[in-house]
CSV table of C-alpha atoms and ligand atoms in Angstrom, one decimal:
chain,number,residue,atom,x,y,z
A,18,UNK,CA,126.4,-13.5,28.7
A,19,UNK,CA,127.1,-17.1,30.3
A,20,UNK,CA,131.1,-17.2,30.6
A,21,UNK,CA,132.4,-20.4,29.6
A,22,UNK,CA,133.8,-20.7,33.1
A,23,UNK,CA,130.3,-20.7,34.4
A,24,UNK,CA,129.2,-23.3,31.5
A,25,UNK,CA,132.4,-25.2,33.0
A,26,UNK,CA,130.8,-24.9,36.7
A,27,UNK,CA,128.2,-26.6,35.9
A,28,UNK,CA,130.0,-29.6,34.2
A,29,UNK,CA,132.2,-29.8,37.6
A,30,UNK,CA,129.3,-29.9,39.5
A,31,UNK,CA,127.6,-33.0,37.5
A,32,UNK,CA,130.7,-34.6,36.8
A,33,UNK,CA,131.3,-34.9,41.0
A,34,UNK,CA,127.5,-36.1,41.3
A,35,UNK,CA,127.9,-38.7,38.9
A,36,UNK,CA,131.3,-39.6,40.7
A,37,UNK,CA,129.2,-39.9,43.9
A,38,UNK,CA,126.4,-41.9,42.6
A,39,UNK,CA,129.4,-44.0,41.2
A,40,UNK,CA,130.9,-44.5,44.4
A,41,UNK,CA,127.2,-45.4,46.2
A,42,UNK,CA,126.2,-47.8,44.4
A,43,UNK,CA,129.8,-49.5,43.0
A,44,UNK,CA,129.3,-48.4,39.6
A,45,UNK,CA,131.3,-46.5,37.0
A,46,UNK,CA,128.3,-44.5,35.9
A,47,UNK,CA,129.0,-41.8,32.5
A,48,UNK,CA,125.6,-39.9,31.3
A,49,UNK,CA,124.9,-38.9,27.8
A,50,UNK,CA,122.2,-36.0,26.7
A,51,UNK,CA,120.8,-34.8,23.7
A,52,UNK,CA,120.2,-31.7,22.3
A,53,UNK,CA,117.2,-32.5,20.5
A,54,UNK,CA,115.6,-32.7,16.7
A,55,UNK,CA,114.4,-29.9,14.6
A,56,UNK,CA,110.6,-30.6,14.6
A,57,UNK,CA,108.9,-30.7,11.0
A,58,UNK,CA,106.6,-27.4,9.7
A,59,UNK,CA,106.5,-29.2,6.3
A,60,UNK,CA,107.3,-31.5,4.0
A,61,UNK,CA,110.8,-30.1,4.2
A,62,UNK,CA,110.7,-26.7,6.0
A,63,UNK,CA,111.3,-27.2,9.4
A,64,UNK,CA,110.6,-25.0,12.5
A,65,UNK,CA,113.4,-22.7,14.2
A,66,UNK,CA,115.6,-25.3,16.2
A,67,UNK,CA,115.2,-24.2,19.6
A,68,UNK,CA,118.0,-26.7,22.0
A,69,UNK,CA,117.0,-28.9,25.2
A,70,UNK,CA,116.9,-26.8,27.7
A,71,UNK,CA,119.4,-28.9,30.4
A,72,UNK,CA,121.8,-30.0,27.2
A,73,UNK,CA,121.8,-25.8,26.6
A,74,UNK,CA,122.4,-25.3,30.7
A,75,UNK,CA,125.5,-27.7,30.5
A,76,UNK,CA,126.9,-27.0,27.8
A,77,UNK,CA,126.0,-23.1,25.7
A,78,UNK,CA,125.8,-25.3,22.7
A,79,UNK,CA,122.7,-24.6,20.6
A,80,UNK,CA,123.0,-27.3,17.5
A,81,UNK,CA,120.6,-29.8,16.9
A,82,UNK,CA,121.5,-33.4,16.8
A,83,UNK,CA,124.3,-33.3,19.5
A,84,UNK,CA,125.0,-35.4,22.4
A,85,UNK,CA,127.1,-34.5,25.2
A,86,UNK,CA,128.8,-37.2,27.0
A,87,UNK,CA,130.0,-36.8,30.7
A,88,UNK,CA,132.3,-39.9,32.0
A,89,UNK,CA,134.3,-38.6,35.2
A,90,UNK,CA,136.4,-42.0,34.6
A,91,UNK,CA,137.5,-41.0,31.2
A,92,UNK,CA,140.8,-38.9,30.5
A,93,UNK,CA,138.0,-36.8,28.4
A,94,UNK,CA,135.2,-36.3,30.7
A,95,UNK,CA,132.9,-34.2,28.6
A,96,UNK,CA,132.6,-35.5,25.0
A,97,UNK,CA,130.2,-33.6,22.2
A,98,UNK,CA,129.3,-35.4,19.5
A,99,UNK,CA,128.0,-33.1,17.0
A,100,UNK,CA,127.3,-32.4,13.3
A,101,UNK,CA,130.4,-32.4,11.2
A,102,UNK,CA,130.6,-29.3,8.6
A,103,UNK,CA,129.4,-30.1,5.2
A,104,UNK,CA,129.4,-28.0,2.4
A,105,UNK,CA,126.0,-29.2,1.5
A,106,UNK,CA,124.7,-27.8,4.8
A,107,UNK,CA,126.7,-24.5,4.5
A,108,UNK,CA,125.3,-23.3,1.1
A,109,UNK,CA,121.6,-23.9,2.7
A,110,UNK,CA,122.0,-23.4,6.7
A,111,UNK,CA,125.4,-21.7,7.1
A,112,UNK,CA,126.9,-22.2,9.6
A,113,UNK,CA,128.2,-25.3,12.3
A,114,UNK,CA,130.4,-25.7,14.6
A,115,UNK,CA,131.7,-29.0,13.7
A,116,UNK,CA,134.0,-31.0,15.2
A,117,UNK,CA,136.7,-27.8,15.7
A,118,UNK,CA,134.0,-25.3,17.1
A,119,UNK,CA,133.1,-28.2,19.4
A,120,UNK,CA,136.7,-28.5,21.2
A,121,UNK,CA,137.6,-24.9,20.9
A,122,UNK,CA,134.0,-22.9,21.2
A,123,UNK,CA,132.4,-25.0,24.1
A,124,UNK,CA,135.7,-26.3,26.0
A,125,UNK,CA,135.0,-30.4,24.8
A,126,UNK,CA,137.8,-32.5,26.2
A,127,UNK,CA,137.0,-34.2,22.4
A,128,UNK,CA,134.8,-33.9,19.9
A,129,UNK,CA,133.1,-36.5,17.7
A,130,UNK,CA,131.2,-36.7,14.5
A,131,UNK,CA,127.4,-37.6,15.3
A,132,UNK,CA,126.9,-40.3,13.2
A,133,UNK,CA,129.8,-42.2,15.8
A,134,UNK,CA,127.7,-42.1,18.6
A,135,UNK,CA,126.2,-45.4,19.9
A,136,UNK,CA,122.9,-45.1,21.9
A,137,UNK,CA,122.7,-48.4,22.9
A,138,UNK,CA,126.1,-47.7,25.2
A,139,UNK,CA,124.1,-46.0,27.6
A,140,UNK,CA,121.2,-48.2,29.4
A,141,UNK,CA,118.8,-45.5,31.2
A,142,UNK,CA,119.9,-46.5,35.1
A,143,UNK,CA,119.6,-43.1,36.9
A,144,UNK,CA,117.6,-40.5,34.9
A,145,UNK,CA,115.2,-39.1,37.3
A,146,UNK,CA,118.3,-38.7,39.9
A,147,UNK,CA,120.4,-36.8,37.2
A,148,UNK,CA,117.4,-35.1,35.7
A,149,UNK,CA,116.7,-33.7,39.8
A,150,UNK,CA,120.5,-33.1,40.0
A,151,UNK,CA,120.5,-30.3,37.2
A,152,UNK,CA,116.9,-29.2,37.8
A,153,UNK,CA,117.9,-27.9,41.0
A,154,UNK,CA,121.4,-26.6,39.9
A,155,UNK,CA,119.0,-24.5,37.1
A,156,UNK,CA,116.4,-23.4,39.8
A,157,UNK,CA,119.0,-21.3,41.7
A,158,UNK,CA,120.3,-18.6,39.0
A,159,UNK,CA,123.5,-16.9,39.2
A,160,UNK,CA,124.2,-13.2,38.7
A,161,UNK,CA,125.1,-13.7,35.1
A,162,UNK,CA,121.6,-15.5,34.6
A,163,UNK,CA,120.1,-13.0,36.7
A,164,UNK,CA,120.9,-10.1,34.7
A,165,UNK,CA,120.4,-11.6,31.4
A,166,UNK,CA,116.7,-12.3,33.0
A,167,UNK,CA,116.2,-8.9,33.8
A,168,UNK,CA,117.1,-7.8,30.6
A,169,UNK,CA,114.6,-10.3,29.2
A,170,UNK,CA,111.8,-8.8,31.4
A,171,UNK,CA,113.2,-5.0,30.6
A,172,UNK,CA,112.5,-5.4,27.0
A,173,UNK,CA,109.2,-7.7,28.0
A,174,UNK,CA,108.2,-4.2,30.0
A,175,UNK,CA,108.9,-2.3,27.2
A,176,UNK,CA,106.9,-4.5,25.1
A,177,UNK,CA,104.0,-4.0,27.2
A,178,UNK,CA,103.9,0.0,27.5
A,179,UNK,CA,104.2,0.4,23.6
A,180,UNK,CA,101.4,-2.6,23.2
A,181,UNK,CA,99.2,-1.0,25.4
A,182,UNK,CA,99.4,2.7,23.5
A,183,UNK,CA,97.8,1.2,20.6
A,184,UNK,CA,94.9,-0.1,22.5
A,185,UNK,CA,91.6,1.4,21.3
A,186,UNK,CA,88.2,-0.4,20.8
A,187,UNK,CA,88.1,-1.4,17.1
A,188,UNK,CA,91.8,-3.0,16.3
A,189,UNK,CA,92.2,-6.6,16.5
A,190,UNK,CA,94.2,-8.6,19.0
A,191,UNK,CA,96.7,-9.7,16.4
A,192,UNK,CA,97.8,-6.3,16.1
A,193,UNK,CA,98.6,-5.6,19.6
A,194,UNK,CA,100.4,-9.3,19.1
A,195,UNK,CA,102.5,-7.9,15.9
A,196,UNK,CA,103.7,-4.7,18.4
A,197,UNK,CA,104.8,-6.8,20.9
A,198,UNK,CA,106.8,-8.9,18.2
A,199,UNK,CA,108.0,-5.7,17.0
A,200,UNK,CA,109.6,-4.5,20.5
A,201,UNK,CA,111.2,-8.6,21.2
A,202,UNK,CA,113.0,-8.2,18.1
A,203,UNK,CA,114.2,-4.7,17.8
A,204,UNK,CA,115.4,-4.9,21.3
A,205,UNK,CA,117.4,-7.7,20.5
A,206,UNK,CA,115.2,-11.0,22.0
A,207,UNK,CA,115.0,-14.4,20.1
A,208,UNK,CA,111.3,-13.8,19.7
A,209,UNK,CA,108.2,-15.1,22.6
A,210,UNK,CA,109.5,-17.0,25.7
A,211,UNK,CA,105.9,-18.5,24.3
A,212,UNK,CA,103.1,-18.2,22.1
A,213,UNK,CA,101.4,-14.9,23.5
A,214,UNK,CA,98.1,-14.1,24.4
A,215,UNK,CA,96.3,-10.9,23.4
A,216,UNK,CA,92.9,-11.6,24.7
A,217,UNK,CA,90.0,-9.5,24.7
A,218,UNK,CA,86.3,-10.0,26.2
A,219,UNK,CA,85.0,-13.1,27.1
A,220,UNK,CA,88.5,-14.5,25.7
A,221,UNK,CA,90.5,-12.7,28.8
A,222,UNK,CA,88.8,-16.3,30.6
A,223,UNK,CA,90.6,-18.5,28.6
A,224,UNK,CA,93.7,-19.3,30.0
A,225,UNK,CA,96.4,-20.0,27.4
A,226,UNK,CA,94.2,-18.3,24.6
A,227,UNK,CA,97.1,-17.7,21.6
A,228,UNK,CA,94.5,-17.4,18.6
A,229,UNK,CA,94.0,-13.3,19.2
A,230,UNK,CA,92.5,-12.9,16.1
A,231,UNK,CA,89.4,-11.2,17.3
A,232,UNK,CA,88.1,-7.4,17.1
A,233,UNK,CA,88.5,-6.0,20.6
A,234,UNK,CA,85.0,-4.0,21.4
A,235,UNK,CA,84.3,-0.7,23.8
A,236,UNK,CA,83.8,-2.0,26.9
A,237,UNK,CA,86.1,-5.2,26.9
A,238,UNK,CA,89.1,-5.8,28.9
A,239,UNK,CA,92.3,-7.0,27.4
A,240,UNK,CA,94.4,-8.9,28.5
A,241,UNK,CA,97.9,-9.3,27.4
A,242,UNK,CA,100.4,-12.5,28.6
A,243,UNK,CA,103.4,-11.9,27.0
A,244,UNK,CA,107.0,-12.4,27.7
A,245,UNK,CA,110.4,-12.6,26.1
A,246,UNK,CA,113.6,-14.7,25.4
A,247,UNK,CA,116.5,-13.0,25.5
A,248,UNK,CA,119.7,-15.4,25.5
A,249,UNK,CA,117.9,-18.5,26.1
A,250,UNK,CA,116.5,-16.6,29.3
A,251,UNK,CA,112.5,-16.3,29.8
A,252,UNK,CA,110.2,-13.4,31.1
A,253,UNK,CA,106.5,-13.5,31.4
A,254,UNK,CA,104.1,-10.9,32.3
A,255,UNK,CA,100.6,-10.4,32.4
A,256,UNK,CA,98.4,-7.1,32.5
A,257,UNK,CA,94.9,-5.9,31.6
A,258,UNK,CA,93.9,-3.1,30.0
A,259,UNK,CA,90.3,-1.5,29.4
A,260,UNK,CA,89.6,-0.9,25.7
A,261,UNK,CA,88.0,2.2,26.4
A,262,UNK,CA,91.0,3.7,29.0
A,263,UNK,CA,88.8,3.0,31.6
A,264,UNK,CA,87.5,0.1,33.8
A,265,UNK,CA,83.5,0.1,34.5
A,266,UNK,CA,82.8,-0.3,38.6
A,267,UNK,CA,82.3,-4.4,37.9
A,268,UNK,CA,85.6,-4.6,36.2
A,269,UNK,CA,87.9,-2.7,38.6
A,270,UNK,CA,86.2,-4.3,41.8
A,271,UNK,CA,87.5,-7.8,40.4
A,272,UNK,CA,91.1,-6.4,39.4
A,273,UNK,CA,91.5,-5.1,42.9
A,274,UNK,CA,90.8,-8.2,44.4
A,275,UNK,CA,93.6,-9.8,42.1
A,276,UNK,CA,95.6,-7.6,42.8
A,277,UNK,CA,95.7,-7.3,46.2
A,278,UNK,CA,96.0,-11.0,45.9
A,279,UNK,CA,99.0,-10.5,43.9
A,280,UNK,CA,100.4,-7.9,46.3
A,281,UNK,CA,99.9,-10.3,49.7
A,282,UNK,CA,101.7,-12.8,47.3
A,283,UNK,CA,104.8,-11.3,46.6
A,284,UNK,CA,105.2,-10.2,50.2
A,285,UNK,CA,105.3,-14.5,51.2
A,286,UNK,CA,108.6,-14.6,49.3
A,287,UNK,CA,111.5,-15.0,51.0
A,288,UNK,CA,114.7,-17.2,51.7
A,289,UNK,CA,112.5,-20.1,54.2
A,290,UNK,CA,108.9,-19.4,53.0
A,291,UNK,CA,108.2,-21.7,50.2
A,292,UNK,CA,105.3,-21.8,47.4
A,293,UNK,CA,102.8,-23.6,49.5
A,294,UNK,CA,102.9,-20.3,51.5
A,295,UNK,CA,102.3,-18.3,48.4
A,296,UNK,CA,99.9,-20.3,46.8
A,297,UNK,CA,97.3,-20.6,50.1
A,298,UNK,CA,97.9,-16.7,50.4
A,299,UNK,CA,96.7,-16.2,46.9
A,300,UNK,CA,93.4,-18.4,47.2
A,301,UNK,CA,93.0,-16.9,50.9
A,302,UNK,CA,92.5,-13.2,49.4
A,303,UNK,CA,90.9,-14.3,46.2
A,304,UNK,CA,88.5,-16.6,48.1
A,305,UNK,CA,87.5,-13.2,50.8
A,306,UNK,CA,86.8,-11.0,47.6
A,307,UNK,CA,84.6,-13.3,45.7
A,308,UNK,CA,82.8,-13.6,48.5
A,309,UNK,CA,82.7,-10.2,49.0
A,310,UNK,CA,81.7,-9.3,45.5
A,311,UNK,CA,78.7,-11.5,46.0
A,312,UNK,CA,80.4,-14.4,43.3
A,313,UNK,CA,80.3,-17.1,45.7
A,314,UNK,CA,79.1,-17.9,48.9
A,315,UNK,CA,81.8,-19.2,50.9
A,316,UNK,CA,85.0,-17.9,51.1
A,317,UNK,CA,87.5,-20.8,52.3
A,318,UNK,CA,85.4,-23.6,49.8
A,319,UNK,CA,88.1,-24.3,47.4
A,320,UNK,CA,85.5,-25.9,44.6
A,321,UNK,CA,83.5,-22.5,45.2
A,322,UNK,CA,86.9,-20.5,44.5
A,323,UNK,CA,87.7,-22.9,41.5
A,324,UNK,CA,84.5,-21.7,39.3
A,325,UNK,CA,86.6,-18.4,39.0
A,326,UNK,CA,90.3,-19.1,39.7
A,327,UNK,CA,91.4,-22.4,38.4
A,328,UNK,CA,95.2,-22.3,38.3
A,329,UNK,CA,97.9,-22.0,40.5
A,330,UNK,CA,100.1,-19.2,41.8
A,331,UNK,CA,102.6,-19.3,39.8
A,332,UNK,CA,105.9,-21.1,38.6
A,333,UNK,CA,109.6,-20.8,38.5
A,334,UNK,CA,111.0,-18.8,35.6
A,335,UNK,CA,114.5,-19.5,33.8
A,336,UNK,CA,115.3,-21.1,30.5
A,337,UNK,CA,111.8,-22.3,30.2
A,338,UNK,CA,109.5,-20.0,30.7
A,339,UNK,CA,107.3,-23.2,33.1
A,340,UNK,CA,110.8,-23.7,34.5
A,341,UNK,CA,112.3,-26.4,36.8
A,342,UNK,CA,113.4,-27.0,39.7
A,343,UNK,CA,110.8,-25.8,42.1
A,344,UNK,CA,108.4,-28.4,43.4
A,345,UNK,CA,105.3,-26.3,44.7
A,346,UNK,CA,104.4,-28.6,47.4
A,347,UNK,CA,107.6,-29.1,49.1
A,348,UNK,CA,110.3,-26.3,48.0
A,349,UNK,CA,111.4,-24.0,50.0
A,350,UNK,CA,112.2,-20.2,48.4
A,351,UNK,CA,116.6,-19.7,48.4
A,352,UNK,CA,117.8,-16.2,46.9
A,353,UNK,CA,118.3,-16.9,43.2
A,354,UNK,CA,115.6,-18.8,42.7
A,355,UNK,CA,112.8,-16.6,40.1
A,356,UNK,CA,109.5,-17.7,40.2
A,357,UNK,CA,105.8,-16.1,38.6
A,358,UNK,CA,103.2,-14.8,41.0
A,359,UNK,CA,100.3,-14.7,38.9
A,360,UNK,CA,97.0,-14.9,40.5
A,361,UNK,CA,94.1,-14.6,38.2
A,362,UNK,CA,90.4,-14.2,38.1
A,363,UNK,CA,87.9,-15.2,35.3
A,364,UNK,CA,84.2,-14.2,35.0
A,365,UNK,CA,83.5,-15.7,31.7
A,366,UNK,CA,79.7,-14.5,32.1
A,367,UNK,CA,80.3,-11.3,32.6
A,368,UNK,CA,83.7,-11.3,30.2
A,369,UNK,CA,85.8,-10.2,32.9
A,370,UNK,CA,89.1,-12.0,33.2
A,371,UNK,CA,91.8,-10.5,35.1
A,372,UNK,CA,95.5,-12.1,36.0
A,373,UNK,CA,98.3,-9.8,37.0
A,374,UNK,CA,101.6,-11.5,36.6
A,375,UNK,CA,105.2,-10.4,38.0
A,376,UNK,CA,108.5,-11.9,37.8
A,377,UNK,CA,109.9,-12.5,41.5
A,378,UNK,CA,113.9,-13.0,41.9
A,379,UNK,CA,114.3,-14.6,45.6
A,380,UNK,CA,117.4,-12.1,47.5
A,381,UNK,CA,119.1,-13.2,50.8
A,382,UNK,CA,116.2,-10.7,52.6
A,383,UNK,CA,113.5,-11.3,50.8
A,384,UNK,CA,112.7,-10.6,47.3
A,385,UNK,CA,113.1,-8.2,44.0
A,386,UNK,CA,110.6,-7.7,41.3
A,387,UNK,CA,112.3,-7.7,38.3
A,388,UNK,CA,109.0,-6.5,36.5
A,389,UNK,CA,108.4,-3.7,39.1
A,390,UNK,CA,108.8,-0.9,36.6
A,391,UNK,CA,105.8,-1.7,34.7
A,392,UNK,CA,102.7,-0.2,36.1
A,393,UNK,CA,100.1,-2.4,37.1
B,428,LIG,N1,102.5,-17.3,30.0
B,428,LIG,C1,102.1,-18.6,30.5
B,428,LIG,C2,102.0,-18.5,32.0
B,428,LIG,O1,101.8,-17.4,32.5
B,428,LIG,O2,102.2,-19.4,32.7
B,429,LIG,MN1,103.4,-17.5,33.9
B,430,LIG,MN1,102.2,-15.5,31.6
């Protein structure tokens, strides 16, 4: 869990940044932040609330229609406005906070009811400086966050091995898709960090394929992108199976060339490399085995290597599962920081799409794998 001391951190931390900004620019500079709607499923079911993911990092608060103020001028310098209790709501959603929970759950210096709160009091001056502020603070993870994120990728693996036991030539996807849900939620996880893919065949080439409705057949591969929230905190992993237990020649010559990719990858990352690093070791290795394979001609044309790899290395992992905080051109790797390596390649005419995906933590002397333990 995320002590409330650590939740408290982070306030300290913004509330000092805002006094700075104050003192640059001569201001007196308070910042307000919602927690977001519950989006409509219909007429008047509405989807699982899930909270914005930098009002969640401030403040552990998971309600919908909250604000959190933060005034370092103010004798109360964080302020949650939030949904009062209401009996109404109680019979039908159970329970809220309210005004109570707010001050004595979540450490508000005061608490508010919603319906007080006055958007037009704050003009938008400096949101892409705060926004950067607390996208970095979230890019570096503490050990609480740490652990919580290998617990999400423990039960992620877990996920994976029992998924992969039912794999035979004749199921559908969505089966393989209902055993991963299975392992999420016995083992405790929200549910999907996002909507999973179970892809099989020609599918395996389509990169964020979440139908998996179709029969997998005897010589497909499947691939299986699938990763877990656990307390707000994401895991994502990919791995490809052959339906029949085995890969043909074609098949296995492609998934070597991943991952060795992969492999070469993971070995860039460490405190003072940085993704650009990563990302040109990736197409470097992917661009020498498609050459090699006969796929393309030349190995270092980057519109040759995009017919068959069209994405990027990877991304930084944390409350989102496409987290924040690490820009791939320019940022440089500092221990705490978790990002993807996921190098991938697609064959759509010969229904071979392979992408082997691992979740990297950045340590002081280089790096641990949080999703070592599954096989690849
Ligand atoms: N699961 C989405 C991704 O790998 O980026
Ligand atoms: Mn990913
Ligand atoms: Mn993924």
């Amino acid at each position: 869990m995320i002590s409330k001391a650590e939740f408290k951190e982070r306030r300290s931390k913004l509330l000092s940044f805002l006094e700075e900004l104050s003192k640059r620019d001569d201001k007196s500079y308070k910042f307000a932040i919602k927690s977001g709607e519950a989006k409509n499923f219909s007429n008047d079911v509405f989807y699982p609330f899930r909270v914005d993911s930098d009002f969640y990092y401030l403040t552990g608060f998971k309600e919908a229609n909250a604000v959190a103020v933060f005034d370092p001028n103010s004798e109360h310098p964080f302020t949650l406005y939030v949904e009062a209790v209401d009996p109404h709501h109680t019979i039908w959603e159970g329970h809220r906070e309210g005004l109570e929970g707010a001050v004595k759950n979540f450490g508000a210096d005061k608490a508010f009811d919603i319906d007080g709160f006055k958007e037009e009091n704050y003009p938008n001056h400096k949101e892409q400086e705060l926004t950067k502020f607390i996208h970095t603070l979230r890019s570096v993870k503490s050990e609480a966050e740490i652990a919580l994120m290998q617990k999400s990728a423990d039960i992620a693996i877990q996920a994976h091995r029992v998924a992969k036991e039912i794999i035979t030539p004749g199921i559908y996807e969505y089966e393989v898709e209902a055993k991963l849900n299975e392992v999420f939620r016995a083992q405790g996880a929200e549910g999907w960090a996002y909507p999973g893919i179970v892809a099989s065949g020609e599918n395996s080439c389509v990169l964020h394929y979440i139908t998996n409705n179709e029969k997998i057949e005897k010589d497909d591969l499947i691939l299986i992108d699938a990763g877990a929230q656990y307390q707000m905190y994401a895991s994502d992993i990919t791995r490809v199976h052959a339906a029949s237990g085995e890969f043909t020649q074609e098949q296995k010559d492609v998934y070597d060339v991943v991952l060795e990719a992969q492999l070469k990858a993971i070995d860039t990352i460490k405190p003072g490399s940085g993704f650009q690093e990563t990302n040109d070791t990736v197409t470097a290795v992917i661009g020498e085995g498609l050459k090699n394979l006969g796929y393309i001609k030349d190995a270092l044309d980057p519109n040759q290597i995009k017919k068959y790899y069209m994405h990027s290395a990877g991304h930084s992992l944390g409350i989102d599962v496409h987290d924040v905080g690490i820009e791939r051109k320019v940022s440089k790797y500092v221990p705490g920081m978790v990002t993807t390596i996921e190098p991938g390649i697609y064959i759509k005419e010969k229904k071979i799409g392979v992408r082997i995906e691992d979740d990297i933590l950045v340590t002081a002397d280089g790096n641990r794998n949080l999703t070592e333990a599954l096989a690849k």
